[in-house]
Amino acid sequence: MASASTPFATQIQNRNFLSGIGFKFNLAKYPKVDFFSNSARIPELSLATTIQPTYLKDIDVPGEKLTFGDFTLRFLVDENMENYLSVYNWLTGLGFPESAAEFRDITTDSQGQRDMKEAFCDGTLRILNSNYREIAKVKFSDLFPVSLTSLDFDATNTDVQYFTAEATFRYTIYKLESSIK
């Protein structure tokens, strides 16, 4: 181990690269959605800037508002469509296209009490290293779906192609935490 005074003290010790296939995602209230997830992306994060006027040139300075991008999850649709239907029912329940009862069902807790927080769900994206051990996690607070892709059936396909669906979520905030101690 290099001491703090040597030039190697500030070098990265683990020289392996992070793989894009090492992840797991889970939704607290909808465990069937994450079982077949095959693609997820840590959303973009941007900081607004403020302009500080000066005599010669206006200068950009850090602002105080963060903007979080949407979270998109792609998953294989199971044969009984349970995971697809979970997101579909959640999405239509929030939009209550046919009746207010669908919205009521989404916003009622297990004790039968109406609670608007029931419309949301927390989720965790676990980042895995090359040994499939968790090295970090992204915790999403108050997720809710805003879109779900279509499923295109085509009887002219000669090979079996399994369906994948993509769900896009909005949320309040996400936190990226290291799991390495």
mmCIF file of C-alpha atoms in Angstrom:
data_model
loop_
_atom_site.group_PDB
_atom_site.id
_atom_site.type_symbol
_atom_site.label_atom_id
_atom_site.label_comp_id
_atom_site.label_asym_id
_atom_site.label_seq_id
_atom_site.Cartn_x
_atom_site.Cartn_y
_atom_site.Cartn_z
ATOM 1 C CA MET A 1 0.000 0.000 0.000
ATOM 2 C CA ALA A 2 1.406 3.386 -0.953
ATOM 3 C CA SER A 3 1.751 6.070 1.679
ATOM 4 C CA ALA A 4 0.126 9.485 1.274
ATOM 5 C CA SER A 5 3.444 11.076 0.317
ATOM 6 C CA THR A 6 4.080 8.854 -2.732
ATOM 7 C CA PRO A 7 2.706 9.789 -6.168
ATOM 8 C CA PHE A 8 0.675 6.555 -6.276
ATOM 9 C CA ALA A 9 -1.391 7.446 -3.190
ATOM 10 C CA THR A 10 -3.986 9.262 -5.292
ATOM 11 C CA GLN A 11 -4.262 6.533 -7.945
ATOM 12 C CA ILE A 12 -7.303 4.269 -8.244
ATOM 13 C CA GLN A 13 -6.566 0.938 -6.558
ATOM 14 C CA ASN A 14 -9.096 -1.182 -8.470
ATOM 15 C CA ARG A 15 -8.337 -0.912 -12.174
ATOM 16 C CA ASN A 16 -11.281 -3.021 -13.357
ATOM 17 C CA PHE A 17 -13.960 -1.256 -15.371
ATOM 18 C CA LEU A 18 -17.635 -1.125 -14.481
ATOM 19 C CA SER A 19 -19.740 -3.441 -16.622
ATOM 20 C CA GLY A 20 -23.104 -2.410 -18.018
ATOM 21 C CA ILE A 21 -24.661 -5.810 -17.298
ATOM 22 C CA GLY A 22 -24.189 -5.739 -13.537
ATOM 23 C CA PHE A 23 -27.378 -4.369 -12.022
ATOM 24 C CA LYS A 24 -30.570 -5.306 -10.222
ATOM 25 C CA PHE A 25 -33.669 -3.169 -9.860
ATOM 26 C CA ASN A 26 -36.512 -3.556 -7.425
ATOM 27 C CA LEU A 27 -39.728 -1.705 -6.697
ATOM 28 C CA ALA A 28 -40.953 -1.954 -3.124
ATOM 29 C CA LYS A 29 -44.671 -2.414 -3.969
ATOM 30 C CA TYR A 30 -44.347 -4.117 -7.363
ATOM 31 C CA PRO A 31 -41.867 -7.007 -7.119
ATOM 32 C CA LYS A 32 -43.034 -8.643 -10.365
ATOM 33 C CA VAL A 33 -41.816 -5.705 -12.478
ATOM 34 C CA ASP A 34 -38.157 -5.991 -11.573
ATOM 35 C CA PHE A 35 -37.765 -9.759 -11.921
ATOM 36 C CA PHE A 36 -37.112 -9.600 -15.674
ATOM 37 C CA SER A 37 -35.533 -6.133 -15.933
ATOM 38 C CA ASN A 38 -32.802 -6.126 -18.552
ATOM 39 C CA SER A 39 -31.960 -2.449 -18.992
ATOM 40 C CA ALA A 40 -31.895 0.533 -16.678
ATOM 41 C CA ARG A 41 -30.209 3.902 -16.801
ATOM 42 C CA ILE A 42 -29.132 6.229 -14.019
ATOM 43 C CA PRO A 43 -30.945 9.418 -15.025
ATOM 44 C CA GLU A 44 -29.122 12.577 -15.950
ATOM 45 C CA LEU A 45 -28.682 15.266 -13.347
ATOM 46 C CA SER A 46 -28.149 18.936 -14.158
ATOM 47 C CA LEU A 47 -27.630 22.081 -12.161
ATOM 48 C CA ALA A 48 -29.159 25.335 -13.333
ATOM 49 C CA THR A 49 -26.838 28.290 -13.612
ATOM 50 C CA THR A 50 -27.300 31.932 -12.791
ATOM 51 C CA ILE A 51 -25.708 34.773 -14.694
ATOM 52 C CA GLN A 52 -23.632 37.231 -12.737
ATOM 53 C CA PRO A 53 -23.387 40.462 -14.728
ATOM 54 C CA THR A 54 -19.981 42.130 -14.759
ATOM 55 C CA TYR A 55 -18.528 45.132 -16.522
ATOM 56 C CA LEU A 56 -16.825 43.171 -19.306
ATOM 57 C CA LYS A 57 -18.552 39.791 -19.534
ATOM 58 C CA ASP A 58 -21.474 38.037 -17.862
ATOM 59 C CA ILE A 59 -20.258 35.042 -15.830
ATOM 60 C CA ASP A 60 -22.124 31.788 -15.236
ATOM 61 C CA VAL A 61 -22.248 30.798 -11.571
ATOM 62 C CA PRO A 62 -23.829 27.707 -9.990
ATOM 63 C CA GLY A 63 -27.542 28.043 -9.383
ATOM 64 C CA GLU A 64 -29.570 26.357 -6.676
ATOM 65 C CA LYS A 65 -31.935 24.080 -8.558
ATOM 66 C CA LEU A 66 -31.185 20.517 -9.664
ATOM 67 C CA THR A 67 -33.110 18.925 -12.507
ATOM 68 C CA PHE A 68 -33.490 15.145 -12.540
ATOM 69 C CA GLY A 69 -34.132 13.239 -15.773
ATOM 70 C CA ASP A 70 -36.726 10.486 -16.163
ATOM 71 C CA PHE A 71 -35.913 6.944 -15.073
ATOM 72 C CA THR A 72 -36.442 4.359 -17.809
ATOM 73 C CA LEU A 73 -36.601 0.630 -17.170
ATOM 74 C CA ARG A 74 -36.778 -2.029 -19.892
ATOM 75 C CA PHE A 75 -37.970 -5.480 -18.917
ATOM 76 C CA LEU A 76 -38.883 -8.796 -20.508
ATOM 77 C CA VAL A 77 -42.623 -9.393 -20.364
ATOM 78 C CA ASP A 78 -43.480 -12.648 -18.639
ATOM 79 C CA GLU A 79 -45.812 -15.139 -20.327
ATOM 80 C CA ASN A 80 -48.766 -14.230 -18.086
ATOM 81 C CA MET A 81 -48.044 -10.508 -18.518
ATOM 82 C CA GLU A 82 -48.007 -10.032 -14.742
ATOM 83 C CA ASN A 83 -45.157 -7.519 -14.763
ATOM 84 C CA TYR A 84 -46.605 -5.566 -17.704
ATOM 85 C CA LEU A 85 -50.059 -5.524 -16.110
ATOM 86 C CA SER A 86 -48.604 -4.272 -12.817
ATOM 87 C CA VAL A 87 -47.263 -1.146 -14.509
ATOM 88 C CA TYR A 88 -50.346 -0.843 -16.739
ATOM 89 C CA ASN A 89 -52.757 -0.984 -13.769
ATOM 90 C CA TRP A 90 -50.616 1.455 -11.784
ATOM 91 C CA LEU A 91 -50.522 3.894 -14.699
ATOM 92 C CA THR A 92 -54.222 3.656 -15.527
ATOM 93 C CA GLY A 93 -55.102 3.833 -11.835
ATOM 94 C CA LEU A 94 -53.294 7.150 -11.573
ATOM 95 C CA GLY A 95 -55.045 8.468 -14.658
ATOM 96 C CA PHE A 96 -58.405 6.793 -13.786
ATOM 97 C CA PRO A 97 -59.579 6.602 -17.414
ATOM 98 C CA GLU A 98 -62.839 4.757 -16.725
ATOM 99 C CA SER A 99 -63.807 5.548 -13.147
ATOM 100 C CA ALA A 100 -62.679 7.245 -9.974
ATOM 101 C CA ALA A 101 -62.693 3.792 -8.352
ATOM 102 C CA GLU A 102 -59.443 2.888 -10.129
ATOM 103 C CA PHE A 103 -57.770 5.938 -8.580
ATOM 104 C CA ARG A 104 -59.253 5.103 -5.183
ATOM 105 C CA ASP A 105 -57.830 1.578 -5.373
ATOM 106 C CA ILE A 106 -54.328 2.900 -6.147
ATOM 107 C CA THR A 107 -54.458 5.412 -3.282
ATOM 108 C CA THR A 108 -55.827 3.119 -0.545
ATOM 109 C CA ASP A 109 -53.408 1.439 1.853
ATOM 110 C CA SER A 110 -53.618 -2.107 3.245
ATOM 111 C CA GLN A 111 -55.743 -0.911 6.199
ATOM 112 C CA GLY A 112 -58.331 0.643 3.875
ATOM 113 C CA GLN A 113 -57.270 4.242 4.547
ATOM 114 C CA ARG A 114 -56.993 6.741 1.682
ATOM 115 C CA ASP A 115 -53.423 8.008 1.393
ATOM 116 C CA MET A 116 -52.042 9.852 -1.638
ATOM 117 C CA LYS A 117 -48.589 8.461 -0.861
ATOM 118 C CA GLU A 118 -49.897 5.042 -1.968
ATOM 119 C CA ALA A 119 -49.786 6.320 -5.573
ATOM 120 C CA PHE A 120 -45.994 6.412 -5.327
ATOM 121 C CA CYS A 121 -43.400 3.720 -4.771
ATOM 122 C CA ASP A 122 -39.727 3.771 -3.828
ATOM 123 C CA GLY A 123 -37.267 1.859 -5.973
ATOM 124 C CA THR A 124 -33.610 0.870 -5.811
ATOM 125 C CA LEU A 125 -31.171 0.275 -8.651
ATOM 126 C CA ARG A 126 -28.280 -1.804 -7.334
ATOM 127 C CA ILE A 127 -24.986 -1.509 -9.220
ATOM 128 C CA LEU A 128 -22.895 -4.698 -9.233
ATOM 129 C CA ASN A 129 -19.177 -5.190 -9.863
ATOM 130 C CA SER A 130 -17.579 -7.909 -11.999
ATOM 131 C CA ASN A 131 -18.090 -10.407 -9.139
ATOM 132 C CA TYR A 132 -21.795 -9.453 -8.956
ATOM 133 C CA ARG A 133 -21.363 -7.838 -5.550
ATOM 134 C CA GLU A 134 -23.201 -4.607 -4.828
ATOM 135 C CA ILE A 135 -20.897 -1.586 -4.997
ATOM 136 C CA ALA A 136 -23.469 1.219 -5.122
ATOM 137 C CA LYS A 137 -27.168 1.831 -5.139
ATOM 138 C CA VAL A 138 -29.423 4.482 -6.559
ATOM 139 C CA LYS A 139 -32.440 5.076 -4.329
ATOM 140 C CA PHE A 140 -35.439 6.649 -6.052
ATOM 141 C CA SER A 141 -38.050 8.325 -3.881
ATOM 142 C CA ASP A 142 -41.716 8.546 -4.846
ATOM 143 C CA LEU A 143 -41.574 6.857 -8.253
ATOM 144 C CA PHE A 144 -44.656 6.811 -10.449
ATOM 145 C CA PRO A 145 -45.048 5.699 -14.075
ATOM 146 C CA VAL A 146 -45.646 8.219 -16.855
ATOM 147 C CA SER A 147 -45.442 5.940 -19.889
ATOM 148 C CA LEU A 148 -45.455 2.293 -20.911
ATOM 149 C CA THR A 149 -44.519 1.097 -24.381
ATOM 150 C CA SER A 150 -46.797 -0.888 -26.639
ATOM 151 C CA LEU A 151 -46.535 -4.611 -27.383
ATOM 152 C CA ASP A 152 -46.541 -5.259 -31.113
ATOM 153 C CA PHE A 153 -47.890 -8.674 -32.101
ATOM 154 C CA ASP A 154 -46.874 -9.959 -35.539
ATOM 155 C CA ALA A 155 -47.814 -13.431 -36.778
ATOM 156 C CA THR A 156 -45.436 -13.131 -39.754
ATOM 157 C CA ASN A 157 -42.297 -13.413 -37.597
ATOM 158 C CA THR A 158 -40.467 -16.650 -38.349
ATOM 159 C CA ASP A 159 -38.414 -16.669 -35.131
ATOM 160 C CA VAL A 160 -39.745 -16.428 -31.614
ATOM 161 C CA GLN A 161 -38.991 -12.967 -30.291
ATOM 162 C CA TYR A 162 -39.860 -12.373 -26.674
ATOM 163 C CA PHE A 163 -41.487 -9.103 -25.766
ATOM 164 C CA THR A 164 -39.679 -6.350 -23.976
ATOM 165 C CA ALA A 165 -41.488 -3.321 -22.624
ATOM 166 C CA GLU A 166 -40.160 -0.011 -21.467
ATOM 167 C CA ALA A 167 -41.625 1.953 -18.578
ATOM 168 C CA THR A 168 -40.688 5.546 -17.867
ATOM 169 C CA PHE A 169 -40.947 6.867 -14.328
ATOM 170 C CA ARG A 170 -40.785 10.256 -12.678
ATOM 171 C CA TYR A 171 -39.778 10.651 -9.050
ATOM 172 C CA THR A 172 -39.006 13.272 -6.426
ATOM 173 C CA ILE A 173 -35.274 12.687 -6.023
ATOM 174 C CA TYR A 174 -32.639 10.012 -6.352
ATOM 175 C CA LYS A 175 -29.595 9.441 -4.193
ATOM 176 C CA LEU A 176 -26.483 7.607 -5.341
ATOM 177 C CA GLU A 177 -24.762 5.842 -2.457
ATOM 178 C CA SER A 178 -21.596 3.777 -2.361
ATOM 179 C CA SER A 179 -21.927 0.329 -0.785
ATOM 180 C CA ILE A 180 -18.156 -0.109 -0.440
ATOM 181 C CA LYS A 181 -16.937 0.235 3.100
#
